[in-house]
XYZ file of C-alpha atoms in Angstrom:
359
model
C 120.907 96.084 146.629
C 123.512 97.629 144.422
C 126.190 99.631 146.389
C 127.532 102.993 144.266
C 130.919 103.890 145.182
C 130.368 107.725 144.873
C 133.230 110.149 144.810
C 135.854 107.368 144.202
C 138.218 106.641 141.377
C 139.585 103.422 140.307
C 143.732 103.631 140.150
C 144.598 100.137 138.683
C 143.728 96.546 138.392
C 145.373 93.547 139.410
C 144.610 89.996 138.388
C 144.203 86.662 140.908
C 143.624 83.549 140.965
C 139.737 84.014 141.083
C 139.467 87.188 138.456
C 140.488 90.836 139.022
C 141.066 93.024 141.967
C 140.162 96.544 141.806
C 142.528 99.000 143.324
C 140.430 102.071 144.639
C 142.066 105.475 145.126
C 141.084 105.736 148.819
C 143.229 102.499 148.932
C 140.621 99.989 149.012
C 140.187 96.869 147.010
C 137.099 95.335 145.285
C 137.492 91.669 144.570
C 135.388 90.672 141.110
C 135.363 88.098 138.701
C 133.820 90.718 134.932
C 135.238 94.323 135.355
C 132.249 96.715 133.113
C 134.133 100.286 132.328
C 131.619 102.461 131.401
C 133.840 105.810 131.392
C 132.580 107.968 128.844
C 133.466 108.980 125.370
C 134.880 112.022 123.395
C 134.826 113.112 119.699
C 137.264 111.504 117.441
C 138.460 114.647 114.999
C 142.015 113.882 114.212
C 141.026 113.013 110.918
C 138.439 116.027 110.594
C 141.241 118.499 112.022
C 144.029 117.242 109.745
C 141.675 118.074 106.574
C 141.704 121.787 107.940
C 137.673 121.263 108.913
C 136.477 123.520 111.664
C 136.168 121.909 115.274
C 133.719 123.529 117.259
C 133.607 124.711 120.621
C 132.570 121.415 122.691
C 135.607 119.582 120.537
C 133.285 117.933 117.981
C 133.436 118.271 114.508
C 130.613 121.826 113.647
C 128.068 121.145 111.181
C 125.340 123.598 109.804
C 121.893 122.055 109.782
C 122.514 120.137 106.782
C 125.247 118.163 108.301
C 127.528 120.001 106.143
C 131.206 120.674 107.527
C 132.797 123.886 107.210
C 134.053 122.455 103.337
C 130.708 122.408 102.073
C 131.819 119.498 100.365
C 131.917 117.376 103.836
C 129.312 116.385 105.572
C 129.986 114.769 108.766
C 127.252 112.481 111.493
C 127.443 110.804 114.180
C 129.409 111.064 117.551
C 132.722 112.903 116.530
C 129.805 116.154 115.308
C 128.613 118.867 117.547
C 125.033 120.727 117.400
C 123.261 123.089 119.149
C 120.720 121.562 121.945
C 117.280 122.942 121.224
C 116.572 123.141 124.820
C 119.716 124.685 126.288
C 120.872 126.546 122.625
C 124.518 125.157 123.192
C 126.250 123.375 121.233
C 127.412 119.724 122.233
C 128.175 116.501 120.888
C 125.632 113.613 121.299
C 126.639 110.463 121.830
C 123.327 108.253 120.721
C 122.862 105.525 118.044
C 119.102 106.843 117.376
C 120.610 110.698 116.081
C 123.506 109.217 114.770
C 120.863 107.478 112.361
C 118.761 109.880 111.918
C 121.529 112.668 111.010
C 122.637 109.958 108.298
C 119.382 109.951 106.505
C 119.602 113.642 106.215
C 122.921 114.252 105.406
C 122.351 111.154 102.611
C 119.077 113.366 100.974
C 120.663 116.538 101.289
C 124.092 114.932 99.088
C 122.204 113.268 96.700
C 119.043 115.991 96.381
C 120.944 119.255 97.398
C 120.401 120.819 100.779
C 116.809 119.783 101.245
C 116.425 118.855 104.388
C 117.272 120.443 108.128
C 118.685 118.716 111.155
C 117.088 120.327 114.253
C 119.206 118.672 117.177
C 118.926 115.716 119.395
C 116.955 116.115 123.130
C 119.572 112.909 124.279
C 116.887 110.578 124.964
C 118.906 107.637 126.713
C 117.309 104.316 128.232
C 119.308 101.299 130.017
C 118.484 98.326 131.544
C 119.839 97.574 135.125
C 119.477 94.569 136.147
C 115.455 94.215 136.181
C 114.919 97.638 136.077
C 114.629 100.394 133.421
C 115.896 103.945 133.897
C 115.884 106.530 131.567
C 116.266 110.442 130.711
C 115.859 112.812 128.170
C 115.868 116.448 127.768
C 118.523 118.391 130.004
C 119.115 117.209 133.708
C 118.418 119.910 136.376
C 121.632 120.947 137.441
C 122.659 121.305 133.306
C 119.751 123.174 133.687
C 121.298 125.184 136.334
C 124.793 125.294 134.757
C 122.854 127.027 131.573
C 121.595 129.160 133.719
C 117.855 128.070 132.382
C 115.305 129.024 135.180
C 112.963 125.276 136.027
C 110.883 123.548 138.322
C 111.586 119.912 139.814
C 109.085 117.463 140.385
C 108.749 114.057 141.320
C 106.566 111.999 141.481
C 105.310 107.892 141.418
C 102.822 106.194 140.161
C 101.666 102.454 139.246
C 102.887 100.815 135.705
C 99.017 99.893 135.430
C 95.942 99.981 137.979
C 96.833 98.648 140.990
C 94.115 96.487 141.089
C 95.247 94.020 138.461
C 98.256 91.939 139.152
C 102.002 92.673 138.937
C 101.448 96.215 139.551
C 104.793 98.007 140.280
C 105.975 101.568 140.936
C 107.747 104.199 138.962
C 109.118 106.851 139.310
C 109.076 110.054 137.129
C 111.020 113.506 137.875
C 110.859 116.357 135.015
C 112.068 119.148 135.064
C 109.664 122.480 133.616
C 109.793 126.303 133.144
C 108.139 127.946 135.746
C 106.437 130.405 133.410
C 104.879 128.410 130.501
C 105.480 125.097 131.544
C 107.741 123.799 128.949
C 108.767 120.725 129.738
C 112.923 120.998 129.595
C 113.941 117.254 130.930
C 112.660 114.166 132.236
C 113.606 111.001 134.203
C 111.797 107.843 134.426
C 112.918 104.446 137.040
C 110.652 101.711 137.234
C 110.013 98.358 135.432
C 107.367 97.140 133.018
C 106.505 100.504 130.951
C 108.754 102.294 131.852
C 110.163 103.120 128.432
C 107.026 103.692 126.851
C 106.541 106.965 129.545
C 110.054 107.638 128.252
C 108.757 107.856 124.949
C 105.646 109.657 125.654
C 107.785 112.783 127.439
C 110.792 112.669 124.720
C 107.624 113.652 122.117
C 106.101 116.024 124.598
C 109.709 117.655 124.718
C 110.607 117.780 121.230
C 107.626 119.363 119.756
C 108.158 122.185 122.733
C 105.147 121.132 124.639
C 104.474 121.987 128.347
C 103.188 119.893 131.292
C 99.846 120.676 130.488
C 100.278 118.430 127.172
C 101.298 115.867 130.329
C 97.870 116.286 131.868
C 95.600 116.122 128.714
C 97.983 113.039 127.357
C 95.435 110.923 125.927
C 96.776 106.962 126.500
C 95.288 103.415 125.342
C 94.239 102.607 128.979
C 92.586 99.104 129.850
C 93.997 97.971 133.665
C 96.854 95.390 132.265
C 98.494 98.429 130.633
C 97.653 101.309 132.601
C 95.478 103.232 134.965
C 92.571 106.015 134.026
C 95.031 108.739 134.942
C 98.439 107.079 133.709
C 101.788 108.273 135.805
C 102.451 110.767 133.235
C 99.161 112.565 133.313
C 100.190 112.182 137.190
C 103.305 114.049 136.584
C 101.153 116.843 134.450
C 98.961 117.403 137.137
C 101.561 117.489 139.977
C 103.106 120.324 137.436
C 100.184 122.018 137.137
C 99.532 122.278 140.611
C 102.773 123.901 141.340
C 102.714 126.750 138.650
C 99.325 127.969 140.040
C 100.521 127.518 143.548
C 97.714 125.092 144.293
C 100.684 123.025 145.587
C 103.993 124.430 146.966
C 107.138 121.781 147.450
C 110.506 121.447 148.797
C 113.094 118.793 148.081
C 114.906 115.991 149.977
C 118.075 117.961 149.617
C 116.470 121.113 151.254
C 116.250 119.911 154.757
C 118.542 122.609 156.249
C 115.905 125.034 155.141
C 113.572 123.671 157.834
C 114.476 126.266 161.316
C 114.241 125.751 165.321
C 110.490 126.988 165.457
C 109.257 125.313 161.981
C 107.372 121.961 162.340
C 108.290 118.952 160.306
C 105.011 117.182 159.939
C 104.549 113.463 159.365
C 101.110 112.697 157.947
C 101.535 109.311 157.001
C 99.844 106.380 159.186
C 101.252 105.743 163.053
C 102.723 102.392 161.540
C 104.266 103.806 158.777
C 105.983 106.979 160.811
C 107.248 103.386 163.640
C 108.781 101.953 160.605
C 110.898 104.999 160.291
C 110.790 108.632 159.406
C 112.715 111.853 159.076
C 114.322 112.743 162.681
C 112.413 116.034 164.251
C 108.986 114.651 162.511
C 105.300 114.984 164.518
C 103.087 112.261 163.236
C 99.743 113.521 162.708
C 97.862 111.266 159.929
C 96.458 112.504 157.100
C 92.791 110.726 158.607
C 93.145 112.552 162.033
C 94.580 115.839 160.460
C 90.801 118.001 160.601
C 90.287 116.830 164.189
C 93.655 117.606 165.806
C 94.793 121.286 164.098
C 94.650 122.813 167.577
C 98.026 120.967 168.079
C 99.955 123.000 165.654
C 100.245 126.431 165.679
C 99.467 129.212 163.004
C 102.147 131.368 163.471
C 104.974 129.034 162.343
C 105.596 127.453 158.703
C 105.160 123.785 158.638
C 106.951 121.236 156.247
C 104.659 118.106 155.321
C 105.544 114.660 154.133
C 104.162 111.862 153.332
C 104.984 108.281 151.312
C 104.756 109.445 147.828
C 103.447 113.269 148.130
C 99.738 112.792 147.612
C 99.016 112.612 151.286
C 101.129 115.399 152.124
C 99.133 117.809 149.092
C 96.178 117.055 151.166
C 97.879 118.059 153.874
C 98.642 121.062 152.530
C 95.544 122.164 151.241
C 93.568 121.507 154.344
C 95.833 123.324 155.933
C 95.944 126.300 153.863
C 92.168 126.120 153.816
C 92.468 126.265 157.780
C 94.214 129.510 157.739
C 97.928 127.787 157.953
C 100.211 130.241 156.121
C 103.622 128.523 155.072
C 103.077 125.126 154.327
C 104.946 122.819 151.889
C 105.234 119.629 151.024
C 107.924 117.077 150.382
C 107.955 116.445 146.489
C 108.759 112.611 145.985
C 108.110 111.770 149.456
C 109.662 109.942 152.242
C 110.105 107.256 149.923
C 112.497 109.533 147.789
C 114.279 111.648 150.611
C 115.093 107.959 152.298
C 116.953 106.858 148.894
C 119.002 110.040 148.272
C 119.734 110.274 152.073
C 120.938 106.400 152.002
C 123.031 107.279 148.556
C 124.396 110.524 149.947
C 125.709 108.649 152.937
C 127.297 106.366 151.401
C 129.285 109.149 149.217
C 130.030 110.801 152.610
C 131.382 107.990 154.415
C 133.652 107.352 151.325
C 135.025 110.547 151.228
C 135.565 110.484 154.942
C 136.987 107.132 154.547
C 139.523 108.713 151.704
C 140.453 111.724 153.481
C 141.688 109.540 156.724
C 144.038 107.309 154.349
């Protein structure tokens, strides 16, 4: 229920009568009564710069892994300093009261002791509550992934807080991103409610002692029903992972619908009510229960993209399929329920721009 005003810019406030009116540059208004700006932050160095200390190349202050400055005299923490990621082996600032801590404690031993102790980097693990929800990330997003030109694999997928069978049950979602040859896990991203964080906290560890989405599968958790479920949404997200790198499971992505051709068959197998509800235009519905008895209806010769809900449907899809004699087949990671909320978002970005570029 939250609208996101992608691809616009605010230009100016005025205040009413009732609160604040927000001047858009497309030349709309938003009336509000609170304002939030949440528009980032940058390294303070005026101060470092004007005592001749070296700035580094993502504008933050450069310390060696001691904290020390380039006066080895100075040490410097917190936001205004710049360290190399472990993951990406760039250097960038991080803007995070948990390193900012943590870099304090170090730099504080190594001035009183001598140089005794190392700072290895932060992996930006970030959480926020919205509303009654919890999202958070840490590692390196895909498309910094892609920007650091750091080959991955995206997955998504969701999963109960705890077994469905005990009460208040609700979904999350988790989407990490992994190297397709070991499996290091590079970045996650977790959206869901009750437990959410403590997945969070389960992949930041996974990620910062260099551990691979197999350490996801074998993930050991306190299960009992009110916390969890036998094979908890991160062991999920392991075995999704797992899948993929030994081609047990082969995926596309919500954004790769062009990629589907004339003669290629987009293939529904969720239930007849389900695909009524609504479903991805050009879809046949064959359900996942009817699948066996009705392959005569789709031909061998031509590659067919499945989908289901969540993507657990549409892997059994796929592998009955492929055990059929089906050559290209894929399935939908995340689902319909995923392509449906980055299709709604996406519009919404498009029809602003649209909106803009009339005005």
């Amino acid at each position: 229920g939250v609208e996101l005003l992608l691809n616009t810019a605010v230009s100016g406030f005025e205040k009413t009568v009732d609160g604040v009116q927000v001047l858009l540059n497309n030349g709309d208004t938003l009336d509000a009564d609170v304002v939030i700006l949440s528009i980032g932050v940058r390294p303070d160095t005026k101060l470092a710069a004007a005592a001749g200390l070296k700035i580094g190349g993502a504008k933050g202050i450069w310390v060696n892994e001691y904290m020390q400055t380039s006066d080895p005299d100075i040490y410097a923490v917190g936001d205004a300093i710049e360290f190399t990621n472990p993951i990406t082996q760039q250097s960038m600032p991080t803007y995070l009261a948990g390193p900012a801590n943590k870099q304090g404690r170090i730099a504080a031993d190594n001035i009183v002791e001598g140089n005794v102790r190392q700072y290895h980097g932060a992996i930006n693990t970030a959480i926020v509550k919205v509303f009654d929800m919890t999202v958070g990330t840490v590692g390196v997003a895909a498309k910094h992934l892609k920007s650091a030109n750091i080959a991955h694999i995206v997955s998504t997928n969701h999963g109960g807080a705890h077994a469905g069978y005990y009460p208040g049950a609700q979904q999350m979602t988790i989407q990490i991103a992994f190297a397709p040859g070991d499996g290091r896990l590079l970045g996650a991203q977790v959206a869901g409610y009750a437990g959410a964080d403590k997945r969070l906290d389960i992949l930041a560890m996974v990620i910062r002692q260099k551990g691979t989405i197999y350490d996801l599968a074998e993930f050991e958790h306190a299960y009992a029903p009110p916390y969890s479920s036998a094979k908890d949404p991160v062991n999920m997200a392991g075995f999704v992972a797992e899948n993929i790198l030994h081609n047990k499971l082969s995926i596309f992505y919500w954004n790769e619908m062009d990629k589907i051709g004339p003669d290629d068959i987009l293939l529904d197998v969720r239930s007849s009510e389900e695909f009524a509800s609504g479903s991805i235009s050009g879809a046949v519905n064959i359900p996942i229960d009817e699948l066996r008895a009705r392959l005569d209806e789709l031909p061998k010769n031509r590659s067919i993209f499945v989908y289901c809900e969540a993507g657990l449907r549409g892997y059994l899809a796929q592998r009955t399929l492929r055990q059929s004699g089906y050559g290209k087949v894929v399935n939908l990671s995340g689902g319909y329920r995923l392509w449906k909320d980055c299709v709604t978002e996406t519009a919404l970005a498009e029809n602003n721009k649209i909106k803009e570029h009339i005005l």
